[in-house]
Amino acid sequence: MASKKDTEQDPNYPKLTAGEHARVAWNVARMCKRSIASETVYQGDLEKKVDRIIDKARKRAEKNDGKRK
């Protein structure tokens, strides 16, 4: 039985621009490459970069929502 595709966006996850998507994808690819090299490699720096990108997008979305009202 086919399941219904979840089309609702997570409210805590902001809309990202194309550039932000690319930067997140690049950093996730780097994380994957590091994990292939070794299971014990530190990836906190890349996780922080992704978190910063998402935080900036969230702030931008809040700022734009304030302008629209």
PDB file of N, CA and C in Angstrom:
ATOM      1  N   MET A   1       0.842  -1.178   0.000  1.00  0.00           N
ATOM      2  CA  MET A   1       0.000   0.000   0.000  1.00  0.00           C
ATOM      3  C   MET A   1       0.888   1.243   0.000  1.00  0.00           C
ATOM      4  N   ALA A   2       0.629   2.135  -0.877  1.00  0.00           N
ATOM      5  CA  ALA A   2       1.427   3.350  -0.977  1.00  0.00           C
ATOM      6  C   ALA A   2       1.065   4.302   0.153  1.00  0.00           C
ATOM      7  N   SER A   3       2.088   4.858   0.749  1.00  0.00           N
ATOM      8  CA  SER A   3       1.841   5.817   1.828  1.00  0.00           C
ATOM      9  C   SER A   3       1.668   7.219   1.257  1.00  0.00           C
ATOM     10  N   LYS A   4       0.944   8.038   1.986  1.00  0.00           N
ATOM     11  CA  LYS A   4       0.718   9.416   1.567  1.00  0.00           C
ATOM     12  C   LYS A   4       2.017  10.209   1.740  1.00  0.00           C
ATOM     13  N   LYS A   5       2.365  10.923   0.716  1.00  0.00           N
ATOM     14  CA  LYS A   5       3.590  11.717   0.771  1.00  0.00           C
ATOM     15  C   LYS A   5       3.393  12.897   1.706  1.00  0.00           C
ATOM     16  N   ASP A   6       4.341  13.082   2.601  1.00  0.00           N
ATOM     17  CA  ASP A   6       4.265  14.183   3.556  1.00  0.00           C
ATOM     18  C   ASP A   6       4.729  15.468   2.869  1.00  0.00           C
ATOM     19  N   THR A   7       3.782  16.363   2.611  1.00  0.00           N
ATOM     20  CA  THR A   7       4.109  17.598   1.899  1.00  0.00           C
ATOM     21  C   THR A   7       4.211  18.793   2.828  1.00  0.00           C
ATOM     22  N   GLU A   8       3.888  18.595   4.115  1.00  0.00           N
ATOM     23  CA  GLU A   8       3.960  19.706   5.051  1.00  0.00           C
ATOM     24  C   GLU A   8       5.404  19.934   5.472  1.00  0.00           C
ATOM     25  N   GLN A   9       5.794  21.193   5.518  1.00  0.00           N
ATOM     26  CA  GLN A   9       7.142  21.545   5.905  1.00  0.00           C
ATOM     27  C   GLN A   9       7.218  21.669   7.420  1.00  0.00           C
ATOM     28  N   ASP A  10       8.336  21.256   7.971  1.00  0.00           N
ATOM     29  CA  ASP A  10       8.554  21.367   9.406  1.00  0.00           C
ATOM     30  C   ASP A  10       8.545  22.850   9.784  1.00  0.00           C
ATOM     31  N   PRO A  11       7.733  23.260  10.768  1.00  0.00           N
ATOM     32  CA  PRO A  11       7.650  24.683  11.118  1.00  0.00           C
ATOM     33  C   PRO A  11       8.948  25.236  11.702  1.00  0.00           C
ATOM     34  N   ASN A  12       9.801  24.388  12.226  1.00  0.00           N
ATOM     35  CA  ASN A  12      11.075  24.843  12.792  1.00  0.00           C
ATOM     36  C   ASN A  12      12.168  24.948  11.737  1.00  0.00           C
ATOM     37  N   TYR A  13      11.892  24.485  10.533  1.00  0.00           N
ATOM     38  CA  TYR A  13      12.877  24.497   9.464  1.00  0.00           C
ATOM     39  C   TYR A  13      12.486  25.573   8.463  1.00  0.00           C
ATOM     40  N   PRO A  14      13.287  26.624   8.332  1.00  0.00           N
ATOM     41  CA  PRO A  14      12.913  27.733   7.443  1.00  0.00           C
ATOM     42  C   PRO A  14      13.142  27.394   5.972  1.00  0.00           C
ATOM     43  N   LYS A  15      12.522  28.197   5.107  1.00  0.00           N
ATOM     44  CA  LYS A  15      12.791  28.058   3.683  1.00  0.00           C
ATOM     45  C   LYS A  15      14.211  28.529   3.418  1.00  0.00           C
ATOM     46  N   LEU A  16      14.940  27.761   2.635  1.00  0.00           N
ATOM     47  CA  LEU A  16      16.312  28.115   2.301  1.00  0.00           C
ATOM     48  C   LEU A  16      16.381  28.609   0.865  1.00  0.00           C
ATOM     49  N   THR A  17      17.319  29.512   0.630  1.00  0.00           N
ATOM     50  CA  THR A  17      17.564  29.963  -0.734  1.00  0.00           C
ATOM     51  C   THR A  17      18.364  28.885  -1.460  1.00  0.00           C
ATOM     52  N   ALA A  18      18.527  29.051  -2.753  1.00  0.00           N
ATOM     53  CA  ALA A  18      19.298  28.078  -3.530  1.00  0.00           C
ATOM     54  C   ALA A  18      20.753  28.024  -3.050  1.00  0.00           C
ATOM     55  N   GLY A  19      21.298  29.174  -2.719  1.00  0.00           N
ATOM     56  CA  GLY A  19      22.676  29.219  -2.223  1.00  0.00           C
ATOM     57  C   GLY A  19      22.831  28.529  -0.883  1.00  0.00           C
ATOM     58  N   GLU A  20      21.835  28.708  -0.023  1.00  0.00           N
ATOM     59  CA  GLU A  20      21.873  28.055   1.290  1.00  0.00           C
ATOM     60  C   GLU A  20      21.745  26.549   1.142  1.00  0.00           C
ATOM     61  N   HIS A  21      20.879  26.113   0.233  1.00  0.00           N
ATOM     62  CA  HIS A  21      20.761  24.675  -0.031  1.00  0.00           C
ATOM     63  C   HIS A  21      22.096  24.115  -0.505  1.00  0.00           C
ATOM     64  N   ALA A  22      22.751  24.842  -1.384  1.00  0.00           N
ATOM     65  CA  ALA A  22      24.033  24.377  -1.918  1.00  0.00           C
ATOM     66  C   ALA A  22      25.087  24.293  -0.818  1.00  0.00           C
ATOM     67  N   ARG A  23      25.133  25.304   0.057  1.00  0.00           N
ATOM     68  CA  ARG A  23      26.128  25.277   1.135  1.00  0.00           C
ATOM     69  C   ARG A  23      25.860  24.157   2.130  1.00  0.00           C
ATOM     70  N   VAL A  24      24.582  23.913   2.432  1.00  0.00           N
ATOM     71  CA  VAL A  24      24.238  22.812   3.335  1.00  0.00           C
ATOM     72  C   VAL A  24      24.620  21.483   2.681  1.00  0.00           C
ATOM     73  N   ALA A  25      24.303  21.322   1.409  1.00  0.00           N
ATOM     74  CA  ALA A  25      24.636  20.079   0.702  1.00  0.00           C
ATOM     75  C   ALA A  25      26.150  19.865   0.663  1.00  0.00           C
ATOM     76  N   TRP A  26      26.890  20.934   0.427  1.00  0.00           N
ATOM     77  CA  TRP A  26      28.349  20.833   0.384  1.00  0.00           C
ATOM     78  C   TRP A  26      28.895  20.383   1.734  1.00  0.00           C
ATOM     79  N   ASN A  27      28.398  20.973   2.811  1.00  0.00           N
ATOM     80  CA  ASN A  27      28.886  20.605   4.135  1.00  0.00           C
ATOM     81  C   ASN A  27      28.464  19.190   4.518  1.00  0.00           C
ATOM     82  N   VAL A  28      27.270  18.773   4.133  1.00  0.00           N
ATOM     83  CA  VAL A  28      26.839  17.393   4.407  1.00  0.00           C
ATOM     84  C   VAL A  28      27.709  16.416   3.623  1.00  0.00           C
ATOM     85  N   ALA A  29      28.043  16.761   2.388  1.00  0.00           N
ATOM     86  CA  ALA A  29      28.929  15.899   1.596  1.00  0.00           C
ATOM     87  C   ALA A  29      30.297  15.790   2.259  1.00  0.00           C
ATOM     88  N   ARG A  30      30.800  16.885   2.794  1.00  0.00           N
ATOM     89  CA  ARG A  30      32.084  16.843   3.507  1.00  0.00           C
ATOM     90  C   ARG A  30      31.993  15.976   4.757  1.00  0.00           C
ATOM     91  N   MET A  31      30.844  16.045   5.462  1.00  0.00           N
ATOM     92  CA  MET A  31      30.654  15.190   6.630  1.00  0.00           C
ATOM     93  C   MET A  31      30.671  13.717   6.223  1.00  0.00           C
ATOM     94  N   CYS A  32      30.012  13.404   5.108  1.00  0.00           N
ATOM     95  CA  CYS A  32      29.989  12.024   4.630  1.00  0.00           C
ATOM     96  C   CYS A  32      31.400  11.551   4.275  1.00  0.00           C
ATOM     97  N   LYS A  33      32.146  12.403   3.618  1.00  0.00           N
ATOM     98  CA  LYS A  33      33.504  12.043   3.234  1.00  0.00           C
ATOM     99  C   LYS A  33      34.368  11.784   4.471  1.00  0.00           C
ATOM    100  N   ARG A  34      34.196  12.613   5.500  1.00  0.00           N
ATOM    101  CA  ARG A  34      34.951  12.410   6.730  1.00  0.00           C
ATOM    102  C   ARG A  34      34.548  11.131   7.428  1.00  0.00           C
ATOM    103  N   SER A  35      33.246  10.822   7.424  1.00  0.00           N
ATOM    104  CA  SER A  35      32.805   9.606   8.107  1.00  0.00           C
ATOM    105  C   SER A  35      33.278   8.355   7.380  1.00  0.00           C
ATOM    106  N   ILE A  36      33.449   8.439   6.064  1.00  0.00           N
ATOM    107  CA  ILE A  36      33.999   7.309   5.315  1.00  0.00           C
ATOM    108  C   ILE A  36      35.459   7.098   5.691  1.00  0.00           C
ATOM    109  N   ALA A  37      36.182   8.190   5.901  1.00  0.00           N
ATOM    110  CA  ALA A  37      37.595   8.093   6.250  1.00  0.00           C
ATOM    111  C   ALA A  37      37.783   7.411   7.598  1.00  0.00           C
ATOM    112  N   SER A  38      36.938   7.785   8.565  1.00  0.00           N
ATOM    113  CA  SER A  38      37.046   7.197   9.895  1.00  0.00           C
ATOM    114  C   SER A  38      35.784   7.511  10.686  1.00  0.00           C
ATOM    115  N   GLU A  39      35.384   6.576  11.523  1.00  0.00           N
ATOM    116  CA  GLU A  39      34.195   6.772  12.354  1.00  0.00           C
ATOM    117  C   GLU A  39      34.445   7.784  13.475  1.00  0.00           C
ATOM    118  N   THR A  40      35.695   7.987  13.856  1.00  0.00           N
ATOM    119  CA  THR A  40      36.018   8.812  15.017  1.00  0.00           C
ATOM    120  C   THR A  40      36.444  10.225  14.660  1.00  0.00           C
ATOM    121  N   VAL A  41      36.311  10.629  13.404  1.00  0.00           N
ATOM    122  CA  VAL A  41      36.720  11.958  12.973  1.00  0.00           C
ATOM    123  C   VAL A  41      35.754  13.007  13.528  1.00  0.00           C
ATOM    124  N   TYR A  42      36.298  14.116  14.006  1.00  0.00           N
ATOM    125  CA  TYR A  42      35.493  15.205  14.559  1.00  0.00           C
ATOM    126  C   TYR A  42      34.762  15.933  13.427  1.00  0.00           C
ATOM    127  N   GLN A  43      33.449  16.067  13.570  1.00  0.00           N
ATOM    128  CA  GLN A  43      32.651  16.753  12.565  1.00  0.00           C
ATOM    129  C   GLN A  43      31.883  17.940  13.134  1.00  0.00           C
ATOM    130  N   GLY A  44      32.182  18.296  14.351  1.00  0.00           N
ATOM    131  CA  GLY A  44      31.459  19.383  15.007  1.00  0.00           C
ATOM    132  C   GLY A  44      31.565  20.699  14.272  1.00  0.00           C
ATOM    133  N   ASP A  45      32.720  20.953  13.646  1.00  0.00           N
ATOM    134  CA  ASP A  45      32.879  22.211  12.924  1.00  0.00           C
ATOM    135  C   ASP A  45      31.909  22.307  11.751  1.00  0.00           C
ATOM    136  N   LEU A  46      31.726  21.218  11.031  1.00  0.00           N
ATOM    137  CA  LEU A  46      30.794  21.236   9.898  1.00  0.00           C
ATOM    138  C   LEU A  46      29.346  21.306  10.372  1.00  0.00           C
ATOM    139  N   GLU A  47      29.049  20.642  11.482  1.00  0.00           N
ATOM    140  CA  GLU A  47      27.698  20.709  12.035  1.00  0.00           C
ATOM    141  C   GLU A  47      27.368  22.134  12.464  1.00  0.00           C
ATOM    142  N   LYS A  48      28.349  22.835  13.029  1.00  0.00           N
ATOM    143  CA  LYS A  48      28.134  24.227  13.436  1.00  0.00           C
ATOM    144  C   LYS A  48      27.888  25.114  12.222  1.00  0.00           C
ATOM    145  N   LYS A  49      28.607  24.851  11.134  1.00  0.00           N
ATOM    146  CA  LYS A  49      28.396  25.637   9.913  1.00  0.00           C
ATOM    147  C   LYS A  49      26.975  25.465   9.388  1.00  0.00           C
ATOM    148  N   VAL A  50      26.493  24.227   9.377  1.00  0.00           N
ATOM    149  CA  VAL A  50      25.128  23.967   8.904  1.00  0.00           C
ATOM    150  C   VAL A  50      24.126  24.641   9.836  1.00  0.00           C
ATOM    151  N   ASP A  51      24.362  24.551  11.140  1.00  0.00           N
ATOM    152  CA  ASP A  51      23.464  25.199  12.105  1.00  0.00           C
ATOM    153  C   ASP A  51      23.428  26.707  11.902  1.00  0.00           C
ATOM    154  N   ARG A  52      24.585  27.314  11.618  1.00  0.00           N
ATOM    155  CA  ARG A  52      24.624  28.765  11.374  1.00  0.00           C
ATOM    156  C   ARG A  52      23.840  29.140  10.129  1.00  0.00           C
ATOM    157  N   ILE A  53      23.955  28.344   9.080  1.00  0.00           N
ATOM    158  CA  ILE A  53      23.226  28.620   7.841  1.00  0.00           C
ATOM    159  C   ILE A  53      21.723  28.573   8.105  1.00  0.00           C
ATOM    160  N   ILE A  54      21.280  27.557   8.843  1.00  0.00           N
ATOM    161  CA  ILE A  54      19.852  27.418   9.136  1.00  0.00           C
ATOM    162  C   ILE A  54      19.380  28.532  10.059  1.00  0.00           C
ATOM    163  N   ASP A  55      20.214  28.918  11.029  1.00  0.00           N
ATOM    164  CA  ASP A  55      19.840  30.015  11.930  1.00  0.00           C
ATOM    165  C   ASP A  55      19.688  31.330  11.174  1.00  0.00           C
ATOM    166  N   LYS A  56      20.604  31.601  10.239  1.00  0.00           N
ATOM    167  CA  LYS A  56      20.494  32.821   9.441  1.00  0.00           C
ATOM    168  C   LYS A  56      19.228  32.803   8.590  1.00  0.00           C
ATOM    169  N   ALA A  57      18.894  31.647   8.035  1.00  0.00           N
ATOM    170  CA  ALA A  57      17.672  31.537   7.229  1.00  0.00           C
ATOM    171  C   ALA A  57      16.446  31.750   8.105  1.00  0.00           C
ATOM    172  N   ARG A  58      16.475  31.235   9.318  1.00  0.00           N
ATOM    173  CA  ARG A  58      15.351  31.408  10.240  1.00  0.00           C
ATOM    174  C   ARG A  58      15.185  32.881  10.599  1.00  0.00           C
ATOM    175  N   LYS A  59      16.299  33.583  10.863  1.00  0.00           N
ATOM    176  CA  LYS A  59      16.235  35.018  11.182  1.00  0.00           C
ATOM    177  C   LYS A  59      15.707  35.810   9.994  1.00  0.00           C
ATOM    178  N   ARG A  60      16.140  35.436   8.785  1.00  0.00           N
ATOM    179  CA  ARG A  60      15.674  36.123   7.582  1.00  0.00           C
ATOM    180  C   ARG A  60      14.174  35.913   7.407  1.00  0.00           C
ATOM    181  N   ALA A  61      13.705  34.680   7.645  1.00  0.00           N
ATOM    182  CA  ALA A  61      12.282  34.393   7.502  1.00  0.00           C
ATOM    183  C   ALA A  61      11.467  35.179   8.514  1.00  0.00           C
ATOM    184  N   GLU A  62      11.957  35.283   9.763  1.00  0.00           N
ATOM    185  CA  GLU A  62      11.240  36.066  10.769  1.00  0.00           C
ATOM    186  C   GLU A  62      11.198  37.542  10.394  1.00  0.00           C
ATOM    187  N   LYS A  63      12.304  38.040   9.878  1.00  0.00           N
ATOM    188  CA  LYS A  63      12.379  39.445   9.455  1.00  0.00           C
ATOM    189  C   LYS A  63      11.419  39.703   8.294  1.00  0.00           C
ATOM    190  N   ASN A  64      11.363  38.785   7.338  1.00  0.00           N
ATOM    191  CA  ASN A  64      10.457  38.956   6.205  1.00  0.00           C
ATOM    192  C   ASN A  64       9.004  38.822   6.618  1.00  0.00           C
ATOM    193  N   ASP A  65       8.700  37.954   7.582  1.00  0.00           N
ATOM    194  CA  ASP A  65       7.335  37.822   8.067  1.00  0.00           C
ATOM    195  C   ASP A  65       6.889  39.108   8.745  1.00  0.00           C
ATOM    196  N   GLY A  66       7.792  39.781   9.434  1.00  0.00           N
ATOM    197  CA  GLY A  66       7.462  41.042  10.082  1.00  0.00           C
ATOM    198  C   GLY A  66       7.164  42.141   9.084  1.00  0.00           C
ATOM    199  N   LYS A  67       7.826  42.126   7.946  1.00  0.00           N
ATOM    200  CA  LYS A  67       7.597  43.130   6.901  1.00  0.00           C
ATOM    201  C   LYS A  67       6.264  42.914   6.199  1.00  0.00           C
ATOM    202  N   ARG A  68       5.831  41.669   6.092  1.00  0.00           N
ATOM    203  CA  ARG A  68       4.619  41.349   5.353  1.00  0.00           C
ATOM    204  C   ARG A  68       3.364  41.707   6.136  1.00  0.00           C
ATOM    205  N   LYS A  69       3.446  41.762   7.430  1.00  0.00           N
ATOM    206  CA  LYS A  69       2.257  42.022   8.242  1.00  0.00           C
ATOM    207  C   LYS A  69       1.920  43.475   8.305  1.00  0.00           C
TER     208      LYS A  69
END
